[in-house]
Amino acid sequence: EDADTAEQLGRSCGTYATYVQQNMTIAVGTGILEIIVPEENTSGNENSICVLFRADNCDILITGDRDIAGEKQLLQQVALPDLEILVAGHHGSKYSTSIELLEATTPEYVFVSAGKDNPYGHPPLALVISFRKITCCGFLSSCCEQPFQQLLLSFLQLPLCS
């Protein structure tokens, strides 16, 4: 019933909605968007779908809210390329974006979607150190007015965002 409702709503807006139940690929310009569904149907964050965009010189991976166990499953399920961009899992939580995932994909950039003054302390310093060991650069999505964020950015050798 929910699937029918989402599909009907999509059609009424001139687009479509679908529920992904197995891996699928979608051509996007000159690239390919791969939707990766977990092999095991679990009820936690490891059940997040992943999105891998592959183009000529740009591979981007979004792991959603997968935790380290979900990332391990992903590494066993799919041959991942060296990445230009990795979006850190679960907003940069200490329970995701494992060193194994970083070493397997060697991203040039890691984006962390964590808001300014977030109550969870994302990303923790240990995770940022892992980013720095593996990647050449890194980015935070929030503005950098907090001293801790300034420390992180100086550690990453990035200019302060405006």
mmCIF file of C-alpha atoms in Angstrom:
data_model
loop_
_atom_site.group_PDB
_atom_site.id
_atom_site.type_symbol
_atom_site.label_atom_id
_atom_site.label_comp_id
_atom_site.label_asym_id
_atom_site.label_seq_id
_atom_site.Cartn_x
_atom_site.Cartn_y
_atom_site.Cartn_z
ATOM 1 C CA GLU A 1 0.000 0.000 0.000
ATOM 2 C CA ASP A 2 2.818 2.454 0.841
ATOM 3 C CA ALA A 3 4.546 1.646 -2.446
ATOM 4 C CA ASP A 4 1.356 2.364 -4.368
ATOM 5 C CA THR A 5 0.916 5.663 -2.531
ATOM 6 C CA ALA A 6 4.503 6.785 -3.211
ATOM 7 C CA GLU A 7 4.243 5.801 -6.859
ATOM 8 C CA GLN A 8 0.901 7.592 -7.234
ATOM 9 C CA LEU A 9 2.262 10.705 -5.531
ATOM 10 C CA GLY A 10 5.298 10.672 -7.822
ATOM 11 C CA ARG A 11 3.154 10.362 -10.940
ATOM 12 C CA SER A 12 0.920 13.215 -9.774
ATOM 13 C CA CYS A 13 4.029 15.434 -9.541
ATOM 14 C CA GLY A 14 5.280 14.430 -12.994
ATOM 15 C CA THR A 15 8.005 12.105 -11.750
ATOM 16 C CA TYR A 16 8.221 8.598 -10.389
ATOM 17 C CA ALA A 17 9.092 6.898 -7.137
ATOM 18 C CA THR A 18 10.135 3.329 -6.658
ATOM 19 C CA TYR A 19 11.241 1.150 -3.792
ATOM 20 C CA VAL A 20 14.622 -0.417 -4.424
ATOM 21 C CA GLN A 21 14.629 -4.078 -3.495
ATOM 22 C CA GLN A 22 17.730 -5.221 -5.380
ATOM 23 C CA ASN A 23 20.865 -3.659 -6.808
ATOM 24 C CA MET A 24 20.196 -1.482 -9.811
ATOM 25 C CA THR A 25 22.041 0.891 -12.122
ATOM 26 C CA ILE A 26 20.822 4.115 -13.670
ATOM 27 C CA ALA A 27 22.581 5.950 -16.502
ATOM 28 C CA VAL A 28 23.225 9.580 -15.552
ATOM 29 C CA GLY A 29 24.881 11.620 -18.291
ATOM 30 C CA THR A 30 28.149 9.852 -19.063
ATOM 31 C CA GLY A 31 28.171 8.141 -15.673
ATOM 32 C CA ILE A 32 26.464 5.286 -13.922
ATOM 33 C CA LEU A 33 24.591 5.510 -10.634
ATOM 34 C CA GLU A 34 24.688 2.197 -8.775
ATOM 35 C CA ILE A 35 22.143 1.618 -6.030
ATOM 36 C CA ILE A 36 23.511 -1.045 -3.679
ATOM 37 C CA VAL A 37 21.059 -2.851 -1.439
ATOM 38 C CA PRO A 38 22.299 -4.803 1.587
ATOM 39 C CA GLU A 39 22.475 -8.560 0.995
ATOM 40 C CA GLU A 40 21.031 -9.259 4.425
ATOM 41 C CA ASN A 41 17.753 -7.681 5.448
ATOM 42 C CA THR A 42 18.423 -6.278 8.905
ATOM 43 C CA SER A 43 16.623 -3.671 10.912
ATOM 44 C CA GLY A 44 19.436 -1.295 11.839
ATOM 45 C CA ASN A 45 21.531 1.344 10.149
ATOM 46 C CA GLU A 46 23.486 -1.366 8.332
ATOM 47 C CA ASN A 47 20.336 -1.780 6.246
ATOM 48 C CA SER A 48 20.920 1.580 4.498
ATOM 49 C CA ILE A 49 21.213 1.530 0.741
ATOM 50 C CA CYS A 50 24.463 2.844 -0.706
ATOM 51 C CA VAL A 51 24.872 4.961 -3.802
ATOM 52 C CA LEU A 52 27.984 4.714 -5.974
ATOM 53 C CA PHE A 53 28.345 7.169 -8.834
ATOM 54 C CA ARG A 54 30.953 6.200 -11.437
ATOM 55 C CA ALA A 55 32.045 8.537 -14.187
ATOM 56 C CA ASP A 56 35.230 8.956 -16.233
ATOM 57 C CA ASN A 57 37.433 10.481 -13.550
ATOM 58 C CA CYS A 58 35.042 10.814 -10.656
ATOM 59 C CA ASP A 59 33.799 8.055 -8.355
ATOM 60 C CA ILE A 60 31.594 9.065 -5.419
ATOM 61 C CA LEU A 61 30.291 6.779 -2.663
ATOM 62 C CA ILE A 62 27.502 7.555 -0.208
ATOM 63 C CA THR A 63 27.049 4.888 2.461
ATOM 64 C CA GLY A 64 24.054 6.465 4.159
ATOM 65 C CA ASP A 65 23.749 5.479 7.794
ATOM 66 C CA ARG A 66 25.565 2.154 7.483
ATOM 67 C CA ASP A 67 27.656 1.361 10.504
ATOM 68 C CA ILE A 68 30.986 -0.472 10.443
ATOM 69 C CA ALA A 69 29.250 -3.881 10.162
ATOM 70 C CA GLY A 70 27.259 -2.598 7.177
ATOM 71 C CA GLU A 71 30.426 -1.224 5.573
ATOM 72 C CA LYS A 72 32.116 -4.601 6.024
ATOM 73 C CA GLN A 73 29.177 -6.226 4.258
ATOM 74 C CA LEU A 74 29.457 -3.647 1.455
ATOM 75 C CA LEU A 75 33.163 -4.397 0.993
ATOM 76 C CA GLN A 76 32.354 -8.110 0.662
ATOM 77 C CA GLN A 77 29.432 -7.468 -1.680
ATOM 78 C CA VAL A 78 30.879 -4.992 -4.209
ATOM 79 C CA ALA A 79 34.299 -4.271 -5.716
ATOM 80 C CA LEU A 80 34.608 -0.585 -4.884
ATOM 81 C CA PRO A 81 36.895 1.680 -6.935
ATOM 82 C CA ASP A 82 39.395 4.209 -5.635
ATOM 83 C CA LEU A 83 37.186 7.173 -4.832
ATOM 84 C CA GLU A 84 37.476 10.837 -5.520
ATOM 85 C CA ILE A 85 34.755 11.557 -2.929
ATOM 86 C CA LEU A 86 33.449 9.592 0.036
ATOM 87 C CA VAL A 87 30.555 10.975 2.041
ATOM 88 C CA ALA A 88 31.303 9.920 5.602
ATOM 89 C CA GLY A 89 28.722 7.525 6.955
ATOM 90 C CA HIS A 90 26.144 8.501 9.554
ATOM 91 C CA HIS A 91 27.176 12.191 9.666
ATOM 92 C CA GLY A 92 30.741 11.308 10.664
ATOM 93 C CA SER A 93 29.797 9.105 13.599
ATOM 94 C CA LYS A 94 32.530 7.100 15.312
ATOM 95 C CA TYR A 95 30.508 3.991 14.415
ATOM 96 C CA SER A 96 30.970 4.398 10.659
ATOM 97 C CA THR A 97 33.561 5.227 7.979
ATOM 98 C CA SER A 98 35.916 2.489 9.145
ATOM 99 C CA ILE A 99 39.621 2.409 8.440
ATOM 100 C CA GLU A 100 38.917 -0.699 6.306
ATOM 101 C CA LEU A 101 36.542 1.281 4.079
ATOM 102 C CA LEU A 102 39.015 4.160 3.846
ATOM 103 C CA GLU A 103 41.897 1.836 2.959
ATOM 104 C CA ALA A 104 39.814 -0.038 0.378
ATOM 105 C CA THR A 105 38.627 3.114 -1.398
ATOM 106 C CA THR A 106 41.458 5.628 -0.703
ATOM 107 C CA PRO A 107 39.209 8.662 -1.180
ATOM 108 C CA GLU A 108 40.791 11.932 -2.204
ATOM 109 C CA TYR A 109 38.134 13.857 -0.294
ATOM 110 C CA VAL A 110 35.838 12.938 2.573
ATOM 111 C CA PHE A 111 32.741 15.056 3.090
ATOM 112 C CA VAL A 112 31.161 15.085 6.538
ATOM 113 C CA SER A 113 27.581 16.251 6.759
ATOM 114 C CA ALA A 114 27.514 17.417 10.373
ATOM 115 C CA GLY A 115 25.933 20.671 11.395
ATOM 116 C CA LYS A 116 27.578 23.380 13.417
ATOM 117 C CA ASP A 117 27.280 22.790 17.180
ATOM 118 C CA ASN A 118 25.774 19.344 16.620
ATOM 119 C CA PRO A 119 25.045 17.653 19.962
ATOM 120 C CA TYR A 120 26.788 14.412 18.949
ATOM 121 C CA GLY A 121 30.264 15.858 18.467
ATOM 122 C CA HIS A 122 30.456 14.609 14.880
ATOM 123 C CA PRO A 123 33.012 14.019 13.587
ATOM 124 C CA PRO A 124 35.189 12.800 16.471
ATOM 125 C CA LEU A 125 38.868 13.688 16.303
ATOM 126 C CA ALA A 126 39.904 10.012 15.941
ATOM 127 C CA LEU A 127 37.846 9.762 12.753
ATOM 128 C CA VAL A 128 39.381 12.937 11.335
ATOM 129 C CA ILE A 129 42.848 11.530 12.079
ATOM 130 C CA SER A 130 41.852 8.406 10.112
ATOM 131 C CA PHE A 131 40.736 10.619 7.225
ATOM 132 C CA ARG A 132 44.076 12.415 7.257
ATOM 133 C CA LYS A 133 46.075 9.180 7.280
ATOM 134 C CA ILE A 134 44.278 7.851 4.203
ATOM 135 C CA THR A 135 43.113 10.872 2.212
ATOM 136 C CA CYS A 136 44.888 13.925 0.876
ATOM 137 C CA CYS A 137 42.102 16.303 1.835
ATOM 138 C CA GLY A 138 38.832 16.464 3.727
ATOM 139 C CA PHE A 139 35.876 18.754 4.166
ATOM 140 C CA LEU A 140 33.294 19.483 6.796
ATOM 141 C CA SER A 141 29.893 20.742 5.766
ATOM 142 C CA SER A 142 29.375 23.100 8.698
ATOM 143 C CA CYS A 143 30.830 26.573 9.167
ATOM 144 C CA CYS A 144 34.020 26.662 11.150
ATOM 145 C CA GLU A 145 33.562 29.084 14.011
ATOM 146 C CA GLN A 146 34.069 26.617 16.852
ATOM 147 C CA PRO A 147 37.618 26.215 18.166
ATOM 148 C CA PHE A 148 37.335 22.411 17.813
ATOM 149 C CA GLN A 149 36.371 22.730 14.162
ATOM 150 C CA GLN A 150 39.244 25.165 13.612
ATOM 151 C CA LEU A 151 41.541 22.548 15.126
ATOM 152 C CA LEU A 152 40.140 19.929 12.778
ATOM 153 C CA LEU A 153 40.580 22.122 9.745
ATOM 154 C CA SER A 154 44.122 23.099 10.649
ATOM 155 C CA PHE A 155 44.860 19.418 11.158
ATOM 156 C CA LEU A 156 43.482 18.752 7.670
ATOM 157 C CA GLN A 157 45.437 21.749 6.354
ATOM 158 C CA LEU A 158 42.350 23.324 4.869
ATOM 159 C CA PRO A 159 41.446 27.025 4.812
ATOM 160 C CA LEU A 160 38.611 28.124 7.066
ATOM 161 C CA CYS A 161 35.282 28.218 5.331
ATOM 162 C CA SER A 162 33.464 31.501 5.078
#
